[in-house]
mmCIF file of C-alpha atoms and ligand atoms in Angstrom:
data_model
loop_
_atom_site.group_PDB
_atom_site.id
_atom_site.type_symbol
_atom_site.label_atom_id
_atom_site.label_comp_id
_atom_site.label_asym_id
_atom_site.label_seq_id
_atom_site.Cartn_x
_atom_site.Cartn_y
_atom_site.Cartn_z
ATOM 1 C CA UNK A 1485 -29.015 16.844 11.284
ATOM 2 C CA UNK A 1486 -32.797 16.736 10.106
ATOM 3 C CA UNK A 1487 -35.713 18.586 9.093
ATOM 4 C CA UNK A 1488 -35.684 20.480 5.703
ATOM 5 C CA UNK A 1489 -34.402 19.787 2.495
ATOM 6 C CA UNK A 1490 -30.478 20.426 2.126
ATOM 7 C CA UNK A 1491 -28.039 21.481 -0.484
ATOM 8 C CA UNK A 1492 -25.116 19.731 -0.790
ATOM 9 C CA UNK A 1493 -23.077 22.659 0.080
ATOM 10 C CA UNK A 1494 -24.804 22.609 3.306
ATOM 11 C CA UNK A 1495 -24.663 19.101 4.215
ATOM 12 C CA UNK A 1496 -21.035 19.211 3.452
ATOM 13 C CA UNK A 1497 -20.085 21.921 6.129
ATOM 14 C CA UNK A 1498 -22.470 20.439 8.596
ATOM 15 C CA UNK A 1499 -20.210 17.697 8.145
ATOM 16 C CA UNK A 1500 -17.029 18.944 8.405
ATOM 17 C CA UNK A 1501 -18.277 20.817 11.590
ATOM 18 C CA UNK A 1502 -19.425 17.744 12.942
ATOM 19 C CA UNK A 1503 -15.830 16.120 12.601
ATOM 20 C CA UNK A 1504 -13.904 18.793 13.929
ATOM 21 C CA UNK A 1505 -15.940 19.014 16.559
ATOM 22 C CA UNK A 1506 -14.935 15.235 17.312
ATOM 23 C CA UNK A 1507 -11.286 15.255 16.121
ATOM 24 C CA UNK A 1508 -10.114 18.707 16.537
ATOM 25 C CA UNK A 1509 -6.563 19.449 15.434
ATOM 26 C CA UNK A 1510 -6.092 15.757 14.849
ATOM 27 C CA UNK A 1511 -8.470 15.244 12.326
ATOM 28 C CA UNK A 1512 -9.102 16.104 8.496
ATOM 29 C CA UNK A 1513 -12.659 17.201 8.519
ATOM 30 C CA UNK A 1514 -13.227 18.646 5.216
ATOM 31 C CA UNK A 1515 -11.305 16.320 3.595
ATOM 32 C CA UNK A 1516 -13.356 13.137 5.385
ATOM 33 C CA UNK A 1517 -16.029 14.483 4.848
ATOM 34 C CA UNK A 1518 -15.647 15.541 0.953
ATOM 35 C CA UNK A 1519 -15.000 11.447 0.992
ATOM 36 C CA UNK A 1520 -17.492 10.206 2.983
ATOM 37 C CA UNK A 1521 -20.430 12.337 1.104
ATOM 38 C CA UNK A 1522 -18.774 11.754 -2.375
ATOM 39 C CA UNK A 1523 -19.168 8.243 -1.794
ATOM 40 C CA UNK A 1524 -22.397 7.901 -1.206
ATOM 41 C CA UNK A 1525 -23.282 10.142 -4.232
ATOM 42 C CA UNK A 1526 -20.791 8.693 -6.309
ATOM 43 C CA UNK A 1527 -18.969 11.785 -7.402
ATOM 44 C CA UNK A 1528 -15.393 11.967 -8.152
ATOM 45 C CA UNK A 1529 -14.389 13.842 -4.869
ATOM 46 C CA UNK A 1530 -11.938 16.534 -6.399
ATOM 47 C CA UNK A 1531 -15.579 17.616 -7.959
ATOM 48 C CA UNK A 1532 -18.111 17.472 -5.327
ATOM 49 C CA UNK A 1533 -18.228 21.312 -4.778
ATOM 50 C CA UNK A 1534 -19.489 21.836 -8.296
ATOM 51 C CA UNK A 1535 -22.529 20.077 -7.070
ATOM 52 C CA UNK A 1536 -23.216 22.359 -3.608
ATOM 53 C CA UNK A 1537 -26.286 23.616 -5.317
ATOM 54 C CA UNK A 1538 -28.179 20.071 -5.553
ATOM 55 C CA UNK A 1539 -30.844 18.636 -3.675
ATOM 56 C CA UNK A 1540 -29.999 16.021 -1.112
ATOM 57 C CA UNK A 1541 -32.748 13.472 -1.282
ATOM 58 C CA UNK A 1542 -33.726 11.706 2.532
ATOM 59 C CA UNK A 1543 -31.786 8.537 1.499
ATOM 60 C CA UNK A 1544 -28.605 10.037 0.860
ATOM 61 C CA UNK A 1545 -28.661 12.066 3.931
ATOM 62 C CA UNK A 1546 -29.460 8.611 5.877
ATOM 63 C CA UNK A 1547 -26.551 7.301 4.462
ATOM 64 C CA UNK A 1548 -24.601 10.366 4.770
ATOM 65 C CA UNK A 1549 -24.747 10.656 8.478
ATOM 66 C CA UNK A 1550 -24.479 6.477 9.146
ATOM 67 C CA UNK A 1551 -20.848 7.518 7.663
ATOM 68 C CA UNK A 1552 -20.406 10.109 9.541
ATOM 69 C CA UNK A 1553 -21.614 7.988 13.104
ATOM 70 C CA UNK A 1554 -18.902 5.408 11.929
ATOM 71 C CA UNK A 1555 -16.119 7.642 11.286
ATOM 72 C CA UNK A 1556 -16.651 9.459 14.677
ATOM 73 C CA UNK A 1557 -16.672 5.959 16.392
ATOM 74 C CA UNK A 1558 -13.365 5.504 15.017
ATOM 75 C CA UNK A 1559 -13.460 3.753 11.609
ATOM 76 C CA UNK A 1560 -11.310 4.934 9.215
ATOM 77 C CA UNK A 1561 -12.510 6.930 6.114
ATOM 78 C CA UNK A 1562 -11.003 4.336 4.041
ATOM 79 C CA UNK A 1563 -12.680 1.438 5.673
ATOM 80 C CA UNK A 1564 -15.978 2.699 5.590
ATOM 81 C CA UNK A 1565 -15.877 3.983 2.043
ATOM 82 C CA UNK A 1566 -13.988 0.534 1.271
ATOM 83 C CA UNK A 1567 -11.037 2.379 -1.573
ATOM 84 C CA UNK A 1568 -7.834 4.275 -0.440
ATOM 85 C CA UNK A 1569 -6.122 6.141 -3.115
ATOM 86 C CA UNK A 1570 -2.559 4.900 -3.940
ATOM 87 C CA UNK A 1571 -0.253 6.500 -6.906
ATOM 88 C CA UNK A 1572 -3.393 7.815 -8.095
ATOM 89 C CA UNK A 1573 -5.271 4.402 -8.256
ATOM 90 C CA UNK A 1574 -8.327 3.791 -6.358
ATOM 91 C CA UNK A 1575 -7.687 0.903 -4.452
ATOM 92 C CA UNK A 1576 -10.337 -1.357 -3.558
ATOM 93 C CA UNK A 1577 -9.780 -2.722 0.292
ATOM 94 C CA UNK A 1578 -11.268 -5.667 2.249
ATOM 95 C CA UNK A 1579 -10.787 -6.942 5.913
ATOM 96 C CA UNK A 1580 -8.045 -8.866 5.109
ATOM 97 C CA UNK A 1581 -5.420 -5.600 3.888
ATOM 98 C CA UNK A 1582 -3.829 -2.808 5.347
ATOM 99 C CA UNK A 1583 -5.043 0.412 3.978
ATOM 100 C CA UNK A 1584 -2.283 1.449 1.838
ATOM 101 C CA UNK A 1585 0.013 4.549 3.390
ATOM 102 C CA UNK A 1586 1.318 7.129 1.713
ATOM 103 C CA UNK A 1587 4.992 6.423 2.769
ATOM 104 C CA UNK A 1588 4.773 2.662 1.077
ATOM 105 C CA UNK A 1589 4.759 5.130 -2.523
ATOM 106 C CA UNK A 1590 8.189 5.796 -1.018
ATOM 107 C CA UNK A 1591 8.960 1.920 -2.143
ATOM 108 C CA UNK A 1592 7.239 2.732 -5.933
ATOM 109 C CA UNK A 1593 9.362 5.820 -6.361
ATOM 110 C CA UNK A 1594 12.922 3.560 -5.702
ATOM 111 C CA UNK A 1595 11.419 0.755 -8.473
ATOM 112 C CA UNK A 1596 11.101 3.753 -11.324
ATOM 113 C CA UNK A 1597 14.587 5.008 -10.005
ATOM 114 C CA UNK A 1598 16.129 1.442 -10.481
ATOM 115 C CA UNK A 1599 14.267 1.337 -14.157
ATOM 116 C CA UNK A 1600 15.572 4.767 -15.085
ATOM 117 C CA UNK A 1601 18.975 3.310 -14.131
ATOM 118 C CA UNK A 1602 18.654 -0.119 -16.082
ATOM 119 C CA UNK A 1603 17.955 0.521 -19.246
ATOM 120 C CA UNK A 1604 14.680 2.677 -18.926
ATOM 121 C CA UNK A 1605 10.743 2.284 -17.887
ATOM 122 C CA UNK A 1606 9.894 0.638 -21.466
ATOM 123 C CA UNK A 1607 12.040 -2.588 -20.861
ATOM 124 C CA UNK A 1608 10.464 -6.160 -20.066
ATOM 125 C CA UNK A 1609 11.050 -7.206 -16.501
ATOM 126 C CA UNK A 1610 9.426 -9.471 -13.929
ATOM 127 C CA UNK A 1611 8.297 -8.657 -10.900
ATOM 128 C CA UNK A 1612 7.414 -10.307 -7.629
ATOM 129 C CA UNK A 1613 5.357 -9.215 -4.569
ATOM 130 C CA UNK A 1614 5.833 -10.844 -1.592
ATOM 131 C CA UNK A 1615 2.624 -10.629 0.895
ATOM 132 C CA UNK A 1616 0.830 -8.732 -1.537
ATOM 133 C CA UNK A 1617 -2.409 -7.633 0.117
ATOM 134 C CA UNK A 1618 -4.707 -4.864 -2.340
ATOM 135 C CA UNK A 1619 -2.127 -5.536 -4.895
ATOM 136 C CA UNK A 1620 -1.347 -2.067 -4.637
ATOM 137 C CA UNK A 1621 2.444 -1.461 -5.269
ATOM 138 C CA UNK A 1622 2.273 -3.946 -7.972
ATOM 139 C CA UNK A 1623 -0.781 -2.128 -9.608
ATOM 140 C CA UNK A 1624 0.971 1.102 -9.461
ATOM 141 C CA UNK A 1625 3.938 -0.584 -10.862
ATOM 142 C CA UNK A 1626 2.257 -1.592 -13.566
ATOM 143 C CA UNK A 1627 0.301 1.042 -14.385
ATOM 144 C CA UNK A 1628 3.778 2.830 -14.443
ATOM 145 C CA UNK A 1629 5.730 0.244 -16.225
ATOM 146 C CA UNK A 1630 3.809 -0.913 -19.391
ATOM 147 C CA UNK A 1631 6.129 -4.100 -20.288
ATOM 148 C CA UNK A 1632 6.306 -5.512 -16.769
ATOM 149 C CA UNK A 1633 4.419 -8.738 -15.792
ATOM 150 C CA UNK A 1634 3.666 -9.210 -12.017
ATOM 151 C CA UNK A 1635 3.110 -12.018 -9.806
ATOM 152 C CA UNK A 1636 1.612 -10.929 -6.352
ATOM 153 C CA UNK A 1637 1.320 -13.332 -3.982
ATOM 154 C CA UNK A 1638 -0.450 -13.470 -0.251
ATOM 155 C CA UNK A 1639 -1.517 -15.787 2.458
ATOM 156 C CA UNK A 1640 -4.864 -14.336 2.874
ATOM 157 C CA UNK A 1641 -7.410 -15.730 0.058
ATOM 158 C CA UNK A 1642 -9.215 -12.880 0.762
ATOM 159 C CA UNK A 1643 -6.353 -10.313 -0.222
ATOM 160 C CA UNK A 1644 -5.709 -12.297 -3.393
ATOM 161 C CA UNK A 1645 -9.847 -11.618 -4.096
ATOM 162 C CA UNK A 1646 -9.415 -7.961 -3.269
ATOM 163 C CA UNK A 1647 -5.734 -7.806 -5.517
ATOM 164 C CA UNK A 1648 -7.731 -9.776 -8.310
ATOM 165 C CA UNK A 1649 -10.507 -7.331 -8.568
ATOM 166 C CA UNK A 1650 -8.587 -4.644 -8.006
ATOM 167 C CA UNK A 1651 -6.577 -5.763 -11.266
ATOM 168 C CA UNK A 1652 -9.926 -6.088 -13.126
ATOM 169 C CA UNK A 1653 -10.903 -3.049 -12.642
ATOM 170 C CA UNK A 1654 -7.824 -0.784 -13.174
ATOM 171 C CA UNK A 1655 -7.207 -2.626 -16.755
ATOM 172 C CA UNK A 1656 -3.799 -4.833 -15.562
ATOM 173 C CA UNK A 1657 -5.271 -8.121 -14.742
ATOM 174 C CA UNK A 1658 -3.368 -9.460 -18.060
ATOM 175 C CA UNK A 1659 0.188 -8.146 -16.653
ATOM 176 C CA UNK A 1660 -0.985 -8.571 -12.761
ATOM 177 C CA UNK A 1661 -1.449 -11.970 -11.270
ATOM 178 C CA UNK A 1662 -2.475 -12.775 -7.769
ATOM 179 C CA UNK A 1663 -1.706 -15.986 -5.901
ATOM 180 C CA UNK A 1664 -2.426 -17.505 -3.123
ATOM 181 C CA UNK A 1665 0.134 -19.243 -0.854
ATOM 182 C CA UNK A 1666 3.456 -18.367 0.955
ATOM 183 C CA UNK A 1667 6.124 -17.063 -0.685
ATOM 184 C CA UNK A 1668 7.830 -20.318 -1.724
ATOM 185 C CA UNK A 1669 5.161 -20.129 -4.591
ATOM 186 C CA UNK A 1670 7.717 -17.577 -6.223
ATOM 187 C CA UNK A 1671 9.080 -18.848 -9.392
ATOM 188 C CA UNK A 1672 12.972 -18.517 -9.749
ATOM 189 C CA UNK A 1673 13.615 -15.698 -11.986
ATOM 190 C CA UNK A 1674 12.668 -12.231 -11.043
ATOM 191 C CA UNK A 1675 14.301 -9.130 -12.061
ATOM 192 C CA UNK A 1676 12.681 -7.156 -8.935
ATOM 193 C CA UNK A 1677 11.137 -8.486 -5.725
ATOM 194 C CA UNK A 1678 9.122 -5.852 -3.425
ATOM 195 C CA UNK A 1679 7.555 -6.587 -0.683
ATOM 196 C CA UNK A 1680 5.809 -4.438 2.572
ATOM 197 C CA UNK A 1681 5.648 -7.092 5.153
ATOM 198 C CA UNK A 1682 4.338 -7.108 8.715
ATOM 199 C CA UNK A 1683 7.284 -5.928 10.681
ATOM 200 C CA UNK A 1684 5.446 -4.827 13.971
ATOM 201 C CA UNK A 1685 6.863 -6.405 16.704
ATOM 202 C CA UNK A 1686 4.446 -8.880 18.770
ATOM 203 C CA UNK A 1687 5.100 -6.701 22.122
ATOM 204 C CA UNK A 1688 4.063 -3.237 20.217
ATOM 205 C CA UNK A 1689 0.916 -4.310 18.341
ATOM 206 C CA UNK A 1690 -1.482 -3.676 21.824
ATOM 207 C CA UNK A 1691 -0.283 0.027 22.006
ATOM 208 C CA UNK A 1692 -0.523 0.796 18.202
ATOM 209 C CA UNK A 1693 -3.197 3.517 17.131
ATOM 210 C CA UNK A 1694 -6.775 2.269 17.475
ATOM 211 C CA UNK A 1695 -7.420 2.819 13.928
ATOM 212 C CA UNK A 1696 -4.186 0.472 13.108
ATOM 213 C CA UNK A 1697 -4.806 -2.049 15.540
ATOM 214 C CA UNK A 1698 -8.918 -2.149 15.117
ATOM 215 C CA UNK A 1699 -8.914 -2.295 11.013
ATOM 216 C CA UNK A 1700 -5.913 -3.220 10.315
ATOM 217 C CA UNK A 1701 -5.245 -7.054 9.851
ATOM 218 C CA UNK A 1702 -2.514 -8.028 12.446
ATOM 219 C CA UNK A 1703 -1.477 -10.696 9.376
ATOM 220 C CA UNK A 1704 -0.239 -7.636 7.570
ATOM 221 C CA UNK A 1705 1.324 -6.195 10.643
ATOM 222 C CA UNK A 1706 2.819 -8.573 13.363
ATOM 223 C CA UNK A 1707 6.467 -9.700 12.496
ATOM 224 C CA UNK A 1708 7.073 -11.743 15.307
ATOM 225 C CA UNK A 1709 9.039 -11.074 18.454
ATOM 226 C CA UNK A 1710 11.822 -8.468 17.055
ATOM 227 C CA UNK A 1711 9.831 -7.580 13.798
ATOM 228 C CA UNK A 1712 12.288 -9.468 11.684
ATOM 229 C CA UNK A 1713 10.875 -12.536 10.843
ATOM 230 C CA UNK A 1714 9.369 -11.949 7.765
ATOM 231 C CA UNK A 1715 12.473 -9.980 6.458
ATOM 232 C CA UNK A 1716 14.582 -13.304 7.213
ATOM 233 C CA UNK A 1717 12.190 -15.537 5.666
ATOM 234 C CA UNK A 1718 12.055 -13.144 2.425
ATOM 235 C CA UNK A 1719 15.683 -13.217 2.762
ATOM 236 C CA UNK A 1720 16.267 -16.820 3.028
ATOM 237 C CA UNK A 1721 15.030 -17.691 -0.584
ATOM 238 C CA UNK A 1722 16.064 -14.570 -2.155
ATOM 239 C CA UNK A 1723 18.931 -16.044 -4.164
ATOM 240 C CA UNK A 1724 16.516 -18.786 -5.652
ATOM 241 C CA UNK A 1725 13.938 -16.243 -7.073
ATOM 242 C CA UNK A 1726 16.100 -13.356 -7.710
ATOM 243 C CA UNK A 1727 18.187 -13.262 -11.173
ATOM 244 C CA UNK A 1728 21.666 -12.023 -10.357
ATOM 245 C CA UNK A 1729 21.904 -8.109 -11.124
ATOM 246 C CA UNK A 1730 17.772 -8.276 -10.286
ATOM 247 C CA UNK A 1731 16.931 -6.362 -6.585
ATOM 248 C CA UNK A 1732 14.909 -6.500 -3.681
ATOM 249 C CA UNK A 1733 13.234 -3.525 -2.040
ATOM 250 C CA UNK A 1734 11.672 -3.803 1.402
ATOM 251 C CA UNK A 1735 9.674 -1.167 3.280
ATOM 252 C CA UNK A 1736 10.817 -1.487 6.743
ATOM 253 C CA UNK A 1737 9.612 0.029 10.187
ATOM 254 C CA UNK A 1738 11.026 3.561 11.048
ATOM 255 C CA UNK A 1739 13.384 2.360 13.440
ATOM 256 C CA UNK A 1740 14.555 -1.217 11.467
ATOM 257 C CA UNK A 1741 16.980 0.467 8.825
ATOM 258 C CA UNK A 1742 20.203 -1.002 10.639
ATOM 259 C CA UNK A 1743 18.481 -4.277 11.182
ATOM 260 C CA UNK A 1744 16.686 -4.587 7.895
ATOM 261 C CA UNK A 1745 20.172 -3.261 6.248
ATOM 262 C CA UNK A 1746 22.567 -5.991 8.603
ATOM 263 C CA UNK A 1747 20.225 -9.132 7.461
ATOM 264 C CA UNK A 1748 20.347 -7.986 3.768
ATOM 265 C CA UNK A 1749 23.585 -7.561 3.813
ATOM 266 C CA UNK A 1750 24.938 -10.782 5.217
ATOM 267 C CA UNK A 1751 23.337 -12.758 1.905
ATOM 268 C CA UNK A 1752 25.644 -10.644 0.489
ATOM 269 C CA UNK A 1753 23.795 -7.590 -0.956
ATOM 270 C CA UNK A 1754 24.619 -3.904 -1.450
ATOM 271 C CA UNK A 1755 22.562 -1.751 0.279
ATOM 272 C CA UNK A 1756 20.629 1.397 -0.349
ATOM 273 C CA UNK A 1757 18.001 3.389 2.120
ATOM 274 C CA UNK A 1758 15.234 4.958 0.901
ATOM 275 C CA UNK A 1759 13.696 8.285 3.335
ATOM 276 C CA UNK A 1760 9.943 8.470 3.887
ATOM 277 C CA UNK A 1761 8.403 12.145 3.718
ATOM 278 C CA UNK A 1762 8.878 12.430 7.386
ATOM 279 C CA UNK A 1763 12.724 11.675 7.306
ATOM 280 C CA UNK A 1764 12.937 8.066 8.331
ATOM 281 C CA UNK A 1765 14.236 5.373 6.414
ATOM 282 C CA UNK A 1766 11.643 3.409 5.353
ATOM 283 C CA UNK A 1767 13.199 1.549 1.873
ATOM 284 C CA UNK A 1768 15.923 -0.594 2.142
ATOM 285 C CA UNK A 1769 16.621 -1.534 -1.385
ATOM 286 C CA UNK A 1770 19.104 -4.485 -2.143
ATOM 287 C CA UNK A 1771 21.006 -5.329 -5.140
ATOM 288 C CA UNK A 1772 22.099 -8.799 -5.993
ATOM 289 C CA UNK A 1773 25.789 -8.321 -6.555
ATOM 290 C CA UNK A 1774 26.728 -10.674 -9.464
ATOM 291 C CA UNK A 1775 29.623 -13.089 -8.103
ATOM 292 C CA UNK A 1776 32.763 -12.804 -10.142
ATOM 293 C CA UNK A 1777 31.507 -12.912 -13.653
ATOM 294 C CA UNK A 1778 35.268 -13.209 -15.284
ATOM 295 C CA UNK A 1779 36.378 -15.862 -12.954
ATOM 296 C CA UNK A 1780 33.307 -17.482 -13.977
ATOM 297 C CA UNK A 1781 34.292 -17.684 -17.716
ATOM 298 C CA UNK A 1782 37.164 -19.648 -16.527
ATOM 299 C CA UNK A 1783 34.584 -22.303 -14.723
ATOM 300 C CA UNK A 1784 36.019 -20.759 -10.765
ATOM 301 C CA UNK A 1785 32.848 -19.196 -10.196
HETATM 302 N N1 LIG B 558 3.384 1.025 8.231
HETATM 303 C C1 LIG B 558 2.391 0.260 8.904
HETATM 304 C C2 LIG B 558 1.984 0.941 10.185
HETATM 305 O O1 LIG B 558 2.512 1.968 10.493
HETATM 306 C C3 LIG B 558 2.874 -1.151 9.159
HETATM 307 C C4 LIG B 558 2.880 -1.919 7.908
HETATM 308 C C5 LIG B 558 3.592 -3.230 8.050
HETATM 309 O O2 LIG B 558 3.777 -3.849 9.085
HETATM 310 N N2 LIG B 558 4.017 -3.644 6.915
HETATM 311 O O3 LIG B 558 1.117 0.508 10.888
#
């Protein structure tokens, strides 16, 4: 692509032509390539083709097509544009988060349920985020929940940055704070703790998707050996942070809902799975069932 002046219109098909020609079937070209171009012109992408009529200067195109070379190398349109939508946010990334997946607004959808059955969306709650990455189930939490505080908290200094800023800039940095440390930093007291952790295991990381196992950070992805770990070390100081009647949802892998569900339930937790859009369970949410409240009146709790 070069010679002439283009139109936008123009460049855009060349594009999308370009990336099919690469991907094929597999691929999204119109749609990567509506991203790519619309963020290098900074145009809301849903709007780009009102502007198929203007004048591509020689810098944009430059630009254009260095996006292009990366994405057909491989890189993910949501690495090299940096922002991955998510509930309708725009969600900053860095090196140190996953790209957030459709299926984790599977996990968001269960939160609103469990609000609609406790006493509504409007009510004050807390809410913790265990391994917290772009912040972005607690920011779409919050921008869903106006009275709920949030305390996200990561390992990776550089998530916390990216969660931080990503706060800033939606508006919910005064509900939305983002820690650094491991999870022990959770205060006792939460009404909901969500978390996506890595739950890969070790052995299947090597044969995940290039795009997974080249951007992704293996920090958000490895659980250990059988994938598990991180569920039993969530699960191991549940009881401290969680309020009794509070509840715990975890995304799990496709194949972990008997796993996930076993470890939950053996601290004593009633279960409830979740299906992602392509059938699998992918939510295991956990309520905290209160021990005996009457015998506890009578100090035999
Ligand atoms: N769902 C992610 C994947 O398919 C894994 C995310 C995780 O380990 N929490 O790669």
């Amino acid at each position: 692509m070069s010679g002439e002046a283009l139109t936008l219109g123009a460049l855009r098909r060349m594009a999308a032509k370009r990336l099919s020609a690469v991907f094929g079937s597999e691929g999204t070209p119109a749609l990567d390539s509506r991203l790519l171009i619309a963020a290098v012109l900074d145009i809301e992408p849903n709007r780009l083709s009102l502007f198929d009529y203007r004048a591509v200067s020689g810098a944009e195109r430059t630009r254009i097509e260095d996006y292009l070379d990366r994405r057909i190398a491989g890189e993910p349109v949501a690495r090299i544009i940096g922002t991955r939508e998510f509930w309708g946010l725009p969600i900053g990334l860095s090196a140190a988060t996953l790209v957030p997946r459709p299926d984790t607004e599977i996990l968001v959808e269960a939160v609103l349920a469990w609000f609609d059955r406790h006493g509504g969306r409007e009510r004050v709650r807390r809410v913790v985020d265990l391994g917290t990455g772009s912040g972005a189930i607690l920011l779409a939490l919050a921008s869903a929940l106006p009275e709920i505080t949030a305390l996200g908290i990561d390992l990776s200094e550089e998530a916390v940055r990216t969660a931080r800023d990503n706060a800033e800039r939606l508006g919910l940095a005064d509900r939305c704070l983002f820690v650094r440390g491991d999870w022990s930093q959770a205060a006792a007291g939460a009404d909901i703790v969500v978390s996506n952790p890595p739950y890969i295991q070790s052995g299947v990381m090597p044969g995940l998707p290039r795009e997974v196992r080249d951007y992704d950070p293996s920090l958000a992805l490895d659980g250990g050996a059988d994938g598990l770990d991180a569920y039993r070390a969530i699960l191991a100081d549940l009881r401290r942070i969680l309020v009794p009647g509070g509840a715990l949802f975890l995304e799990i892998g496709f194949d972990q809902d008997k796993a996930v569900s076993g470890l939950v339930e053996a601290e004593g937790f009633a279960t409830t799975l979740h299906r992602d859009l392509a059938g699998w369970n992918r939510v295991v949410e956990a309520e905290r069932i209160s021990r005996g409240s009457a015998a506890s009146l009578l100090g035999r709790a």
